[in-house]
Tab-separated table of C-alpha atoms in Angstrom:
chain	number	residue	atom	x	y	z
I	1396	UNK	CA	62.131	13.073	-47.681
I	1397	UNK	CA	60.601	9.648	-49.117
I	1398	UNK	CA	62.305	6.922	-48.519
I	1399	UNK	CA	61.372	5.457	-51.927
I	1400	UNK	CA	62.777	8.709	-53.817
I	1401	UNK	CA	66.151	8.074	-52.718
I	1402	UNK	CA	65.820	4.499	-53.283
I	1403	UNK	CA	64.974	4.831	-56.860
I	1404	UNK	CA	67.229	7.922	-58.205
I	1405	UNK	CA	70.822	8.671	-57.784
I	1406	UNK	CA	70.161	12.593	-56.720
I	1407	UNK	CA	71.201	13.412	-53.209
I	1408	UNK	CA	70.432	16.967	-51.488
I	1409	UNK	CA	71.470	19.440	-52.514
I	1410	UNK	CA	70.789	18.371	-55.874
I	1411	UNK	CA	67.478	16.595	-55.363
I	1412	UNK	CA	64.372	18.024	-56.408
I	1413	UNK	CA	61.620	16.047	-55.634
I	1414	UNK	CA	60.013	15.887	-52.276
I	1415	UNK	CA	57.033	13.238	-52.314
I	1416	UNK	CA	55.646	11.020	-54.892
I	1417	UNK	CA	51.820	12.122	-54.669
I	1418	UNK	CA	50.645	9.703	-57.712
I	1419	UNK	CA	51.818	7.498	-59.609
I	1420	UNK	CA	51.234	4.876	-62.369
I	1421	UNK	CA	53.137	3.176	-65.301
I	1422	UNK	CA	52.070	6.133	-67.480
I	1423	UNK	CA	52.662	9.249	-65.226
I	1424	UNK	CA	53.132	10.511	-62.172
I	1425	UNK	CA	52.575	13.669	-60.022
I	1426	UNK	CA	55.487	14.861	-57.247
I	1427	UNK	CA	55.792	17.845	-55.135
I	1428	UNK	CA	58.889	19.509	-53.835
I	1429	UNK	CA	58.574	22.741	-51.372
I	1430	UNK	CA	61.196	25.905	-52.535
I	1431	UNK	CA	62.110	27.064	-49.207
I	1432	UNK	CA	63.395	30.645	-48.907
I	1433	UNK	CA	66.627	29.575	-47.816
I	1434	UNK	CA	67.616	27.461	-50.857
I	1435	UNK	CA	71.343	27.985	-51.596
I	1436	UNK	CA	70.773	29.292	-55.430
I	1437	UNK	CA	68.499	31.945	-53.681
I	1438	UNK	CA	71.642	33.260	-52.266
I	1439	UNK	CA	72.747	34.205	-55.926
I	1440	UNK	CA	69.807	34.404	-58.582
I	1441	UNK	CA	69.067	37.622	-58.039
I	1442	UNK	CA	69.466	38.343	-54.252
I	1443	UNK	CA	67.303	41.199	-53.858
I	1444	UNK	CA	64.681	39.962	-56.603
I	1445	UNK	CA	65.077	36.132	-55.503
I	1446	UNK	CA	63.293	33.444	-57.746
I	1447	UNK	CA	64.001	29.796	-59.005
I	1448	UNK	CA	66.192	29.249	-61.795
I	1449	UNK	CA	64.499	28.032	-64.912
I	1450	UNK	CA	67.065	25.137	-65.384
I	1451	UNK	CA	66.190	24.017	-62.002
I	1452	UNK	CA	62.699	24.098	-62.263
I	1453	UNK	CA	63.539	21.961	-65.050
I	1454	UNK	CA	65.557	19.699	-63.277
I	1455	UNK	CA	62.640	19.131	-61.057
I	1456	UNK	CA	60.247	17.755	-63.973
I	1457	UNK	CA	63.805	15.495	-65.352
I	1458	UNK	CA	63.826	14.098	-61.642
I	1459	UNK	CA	60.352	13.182	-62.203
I	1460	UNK	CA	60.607	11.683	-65.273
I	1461	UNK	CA	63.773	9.570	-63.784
I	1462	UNK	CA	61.299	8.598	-61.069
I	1463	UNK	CA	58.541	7.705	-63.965
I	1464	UNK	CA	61.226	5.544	-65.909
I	1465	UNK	CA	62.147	3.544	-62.602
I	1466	UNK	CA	58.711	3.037	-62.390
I	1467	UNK	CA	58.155	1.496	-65.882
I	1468	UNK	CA	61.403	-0.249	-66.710
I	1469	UNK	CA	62.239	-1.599	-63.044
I	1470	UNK	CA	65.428	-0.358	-61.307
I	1471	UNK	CA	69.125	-1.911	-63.097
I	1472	UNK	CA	71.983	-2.312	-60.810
I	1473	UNK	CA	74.707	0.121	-62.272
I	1474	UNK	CA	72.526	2.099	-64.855
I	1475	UNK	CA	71.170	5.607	-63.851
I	1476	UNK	CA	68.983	7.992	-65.857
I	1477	UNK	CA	70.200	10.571	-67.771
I	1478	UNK	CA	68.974	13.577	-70.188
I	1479	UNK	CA	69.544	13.253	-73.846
I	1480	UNK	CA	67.266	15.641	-75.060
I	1481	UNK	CA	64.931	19.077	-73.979
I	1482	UNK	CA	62.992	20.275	-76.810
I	1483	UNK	CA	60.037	23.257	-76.436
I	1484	UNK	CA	61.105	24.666	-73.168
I	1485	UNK	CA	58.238	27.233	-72.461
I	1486	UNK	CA	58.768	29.592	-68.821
I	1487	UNK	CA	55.384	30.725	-68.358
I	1488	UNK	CA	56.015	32.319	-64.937
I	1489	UNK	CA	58.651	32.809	-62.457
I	1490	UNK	CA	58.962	30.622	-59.115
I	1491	UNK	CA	59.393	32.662	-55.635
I	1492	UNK	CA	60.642	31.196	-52.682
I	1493	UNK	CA	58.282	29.262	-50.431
I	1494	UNK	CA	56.445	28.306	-53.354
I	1495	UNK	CA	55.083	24.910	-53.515
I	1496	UNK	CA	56.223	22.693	-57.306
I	1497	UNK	CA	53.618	20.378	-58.698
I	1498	UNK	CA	55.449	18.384	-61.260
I	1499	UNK	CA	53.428	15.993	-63.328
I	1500	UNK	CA	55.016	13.649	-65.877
I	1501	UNK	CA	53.882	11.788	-68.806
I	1502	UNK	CA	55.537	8.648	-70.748
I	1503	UNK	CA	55.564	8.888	-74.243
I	1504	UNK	CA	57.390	6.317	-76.042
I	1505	UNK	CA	60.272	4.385	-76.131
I	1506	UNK	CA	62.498	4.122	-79.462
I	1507	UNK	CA	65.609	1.768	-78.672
I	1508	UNK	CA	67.412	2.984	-75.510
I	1509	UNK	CA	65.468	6.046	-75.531
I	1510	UNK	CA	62.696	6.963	-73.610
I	1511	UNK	CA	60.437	10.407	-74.440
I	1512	UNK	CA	58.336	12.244	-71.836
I	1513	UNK	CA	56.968	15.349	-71.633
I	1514	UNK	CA	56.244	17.447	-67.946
I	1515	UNK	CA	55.396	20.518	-66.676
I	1516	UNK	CA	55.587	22.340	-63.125
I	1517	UNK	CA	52.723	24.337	-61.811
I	1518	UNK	CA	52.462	26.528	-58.587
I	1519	UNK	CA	48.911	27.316	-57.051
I	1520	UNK	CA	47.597	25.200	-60.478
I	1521	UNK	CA	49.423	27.589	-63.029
I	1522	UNK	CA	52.252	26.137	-65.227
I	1523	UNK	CA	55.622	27.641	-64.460
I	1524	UNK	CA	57.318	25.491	-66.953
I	1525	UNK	CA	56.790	23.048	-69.614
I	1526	UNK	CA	58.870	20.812	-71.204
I	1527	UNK	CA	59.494	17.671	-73.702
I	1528	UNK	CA	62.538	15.581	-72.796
I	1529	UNK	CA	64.644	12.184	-73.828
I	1530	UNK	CA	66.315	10.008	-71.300
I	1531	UNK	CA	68.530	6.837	-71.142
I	1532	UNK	CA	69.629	4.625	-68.733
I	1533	UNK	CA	73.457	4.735	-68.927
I	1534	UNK	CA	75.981	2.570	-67.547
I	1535	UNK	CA	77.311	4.240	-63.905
I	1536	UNK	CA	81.026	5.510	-64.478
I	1537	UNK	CA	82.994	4.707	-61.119
């Protein structure tokens, strides 16, 4: 696990999605995270028929795009990222175990406190999901 991931995002295991940062500028970036066979949700999304759960493919482009905003607007003390909008969800194909996730991430705009990104998540270069999202920083509730 990077160093810098954890660093920069609130996720912890076994809600963290990203594995590596492979690229990244002010505009986008690119991260990778490994499905293992023994993922807990495996356990339950269809046991004998196992494969990801769309929302958590998903989540893996939204922990990008948390990553992306760190990148951009500079880490606050107290604020973490969080989803305000998913708009044009497409599931183009189904994620197996020991699959390998490219996630890439693009910046959009920013209208006030909100920031708008779109992403998509490819195995073996073929897009498993795509997705246009919104997301805020918000004050950390203790």
């Amino acid at each position: 696990m990077d160093d810098d991931i954890l660093n920069t995002i609130p996720h912890r295991p076994p809600f963290l999605f990203v594995d590596e940062i492979v690229e990244q500028t002010a505009e986008r970036i690119h991260t990778r995270k490994t499905i293992n066979a023994d993922e807990p949700f495996f356990k339950g999304h269809y046991p004998d028929f196992p494969i990801m759960p769309g929302v958590l493919i998903c989540e893996c482009v939204f922990q990008a795009g948390a990553l992306l905003m760190a990148k951009k607007l500079g880490t606050e003390e107290g604020k973490v990222p969080v989803l305000t909008r998913i708009q044009n969800v497409k599931f183009k194909q189904p994620v197996y175990p020991d699959s390998v996730l490219d996630i890439h991430v693009e910046y959009g705009e920013s209208v006030g406190p909100a920031h708008y990104m779109k992403g998509k998540a490819e195995v073996n270069g073929k897009t498993a999901v795509s997705v246009e999202f919104t997301a805020m920083l918000m004050e950390e509730q203790r």
